[in-house]
Amino acid sequence: MKALNELGRHIIKPHFTDEVHPYIVRNNRNLPWFGQCVGAMNNTMMDAVVLASVPEAYRNRYGRVAQNVMCICNFDMKLIFVYSGWEGTVHDARIYLHAASQGSAQFPWLPEGKYYLADSAFLCTRGI
């Protein structure tokens, strides 16, 4: 997983433009509300193999040993950010706060006025 994280930092890159995505433009009902939206952010559980000494930290509420992975994708369903390696029991907001505060995570901050769609597990902050 560490190798994939390092590789991802070089391959997965955000690409922001001032243009509104064609999907939003084609649907007049969505344009007033989502014209400045860049993509969506959410966390997902991915099954994991962990050290025998720490499996309970990674056991999620469904009883599976998993990692909590934060992903951001654009409207073309292309990943623009992945932050992985967290225990399955960690709350989404904590992972976001850590990714946003760590320069090494290379969190894709948005230009003023743009935002990501996110569910209620994330804090209501600039860009979300």
Short mmCIF file of C-alpha atoms in Angstrom, two decimals:
data_model
loop_
_atom_site.label_atom_id
_atom_site.label_comp_id
_atom_site.label_asym_id
_atom_site.label_seq_id
_atom_site.Cartn_x
_atom_site.Cartn_y
_atom_site.Cartn_z
CA MET A 1 0.00 0.00 0.00
CA LYS A 2 2.88 2.38 0.74
CA ALA A 3 4.26 1.81 -2.75
CA LEU A 4 0.86 2.53 -4.30
CA ASN A 5 0.56 5.73 -2.28
CA GLU A 6 3.94 6.92 -3.50
CA LEU A 7 3.14 6.00 -7.09
CA GLY A 8 -0.23 7.71 -6.85
CA ARG A 9 1.37 11.01 -5.88
CA HIS A 10 3.14 11.06 -9.22
CA ILE A 11 0.31 9.73 -11.40
CA ILE A 12 -2.95 10.99 -9.86
CA LYS A 13 -2.98 14.75 -10.41
CA PRO A 14 -5.86 17.19 -10.12
CA HIS A 15 -6.68 19.25 -13.19
CA PHE A 16 -8.81 22.31 -12.55
CA THR A 17 -10.23 24.69 -15.12
CA ASP A 18 -12.57 27.67 -14.89
CA GLU A 19 -15.00 25.93 -17.25
CA VAL A 20 -18.15 24.31 -15.92
CA HIS A 21 -18.23 20.58 -16.65
CA PRO A 22 -20.39 19.73 -19.72
CA TYR A 23 -22.57 17.40 -17.64
CA ILE A 24 -23.60 20.35 -15.47
CA VAL A 25 -24.04 22.74 -18.42
CA ARG A 26 -26.33 20.30 -20.29
CA ASN A 27 -28.70 20.07 -17.34
CA ASN A 28 -30.14 23.54 -16.69
CA ARG A 29 -31.72 22.35 -13.47
CA ASN A 30 -28.28 21.62 -11.98
CA LEU A 31 -26.37 24.63 -13.32
CA PRO A 32 -27.37 27.20 -10.67
CA TRP A 33 -26.50 24.82 -7.83
CA PHE A 34 -23.48 22.92 -9.11
CA GLY A 35 -21.81 25.33 -11.54
CA GLN A 36 -18.76 25.73 -9.28
CA CYS A 37 -18.57 22.07 -8.22
CA VAL A 38 -15.36 20.28 -9.22
CA GLY A 39 -16.14 16.71 -8.10
CA ALA A 40 -17.09 14.50 -5.18
CA MET A 41 -15.25 13.43 -2.05
CA ASN A 42 -16.08 10.35 0.02
CA ASN A 43 -14.50 7.58 2.02
CA THR A 44 -14.76 3.88 1.36
CA MET A 45 -13.73 0.72 3.18
CA MET A 46 -11.24 -1.52 1.44
CA ASP A 47 -10.41 -4.97 2.76
CA ALA A 48 -6.87 -5.10 4.09
CA VAL A 49 -4.23 -7.51 5.31
CA VAL A 50 -2.63 -6.12 8.47
CA LEU A 51 -0.09 -7.19 11.06
CA ALA A 52 -1.32 -9.92 13.39
CA SER A 53 -0.66 -7.64 16.37
CA VAL A 54 -3.13 -4.89 15.30
CA PRO A 55 -6.15 -6.45 13.54
CA GLU A 56 -8.75 -5.01 15.94
CA ALA A 57 -7.77 -1.43 15.09
CA TYR A 58 -8.63 -2.17 11.46
CA ARG A 59 -11.83 -4.11 12.16
CA ASN A 60 -14.76 -1.96 11.03
CA ARG A 61 -18.36 -1.96 12.25
CA TYR A 62 -19.20 -4.76 9.81
CA GLY A 63 -16.58 -7.03 11.37
CA ARG A 64 -14.24 -6.88 8.37
CA VAL A 65 -10.56 -5.99 8.59
CA ALA A 66 -10.36 -2.94 6.36
CA GLN A 67 -8.72 0.39 5.65
CA ASN A 68 -10.69 3.62 5.43
CA VAL A 69 -9.66 5.30 2.15
CA MET A 70 -10.59 8.87 1.19
CA CYS A 71 -11.06 9.47 -2.54
CA ILE A 72 -11.88 12.53 -4.62
CA CYS A 73 -13.04 12.14 -8.22
CA ASN A 74 -14.16 14.59 -10.88
CA PHE A 75 -17.29 14.41 -13.03
CA ASP A 76 -15.43 12.22 -15.54
CA MET A 77 -15.02 9.65 -12.73
CA LYS A 78 -11.25 10.13 -12.73
CA LEU A 79 -9.52 10.00 -9.37
CA ILE A 80 -7.81 13.26 -8.50
CA PHE A 81 -6.83 12.36 -4.92
CA VAL A 82 -6.52 9.19 -2.83
CA TYR A 83 -5.51 9.09 0.84
CA SER A 84 -5.23 5.58 2.26
CA GLY A 85 -3.77 3.59 5.11
CA TRP A 86 -6.14 4.55 7.91
CA GLU A 87 -7.71 2.03 10.26
CA GLY A 88 -11.25 0.97 9.47
CA THR A 89 -12.54 2.47 12.72
CA VAL A 90 -11.38 6.04 12.02
CA HIS A 91 -14.05 8.66 11.24
CA ASP A 92 -14.05 10.28 7.78
CA ALA A 93 -13.66 13.81 9.21
CA ARG A 94 -10.45 12.85 11.03
CA ILE A 95 -8.94 11.46 7.85
CA TYR A 96 -9.89 14.63 5.95
CA LEU A 97 -8.39 16.89 8.63
CA HIS A 98 -5.15 14.91 8.57
CA ALA A 99 -4.92 14.92 4.77
CA ALA A 100 -5.67 18.65 4.63
CA SER A 101 -3.10 19.53 7.29
CA GLN A 102 -0.22 17.40 5.98
CA GLY A 103 1.77 19.06 3.23
CA SER A 104 3.16 15.67 2.24
CA ALA A 105 -0.37 14.42 1.44
CA GLN A 106 -0.65 16.98 -1.39
CA PHE A 107 -4.35 17.60 -0.75
CA PRO A 108 -5.83 19.26 -3.87
CA TRP A 109 -6.99 22.63 -2.54
CA LEU A 110 -9.43 24.38 -4.81
CA PRO A 111 -9.44 27.92 -6.16
CA GLU A 112 -11.72 30.35 -4.31
CA GLY A 113 -15.40 29.70 -5.06
CA LYS A 114 -14.96 26.07 -6.20
CA TYR A 115 -15.98 23.11 -4.06
CA TYR A 116 -16.26 19.31 -3.75
CA LEU A 117 -19.54 17.57 -2.97
CA ALA A 118 -19.28 15.59 0.26
CA ASP A 119 -21.62 13.92 2.71
CA SER A 120 -22.31 14.94 6.29
CA ALA A 121 -19.32 12.97 7.61
CA PHE A 122 -17.06 15.80 6.43
CA LEU A 123 -16.71 19.19 8.05
CA CYS A 124 -18.27 22.15 6.30
CA THR A 125 -15.11 24.06 5.41
CA ARG A 126 -13.74 26.05 2.49
CA GLY A 127 -14.01 23.94 -0.63
CA ILE A 128 -16.47 21.37 0.74
#
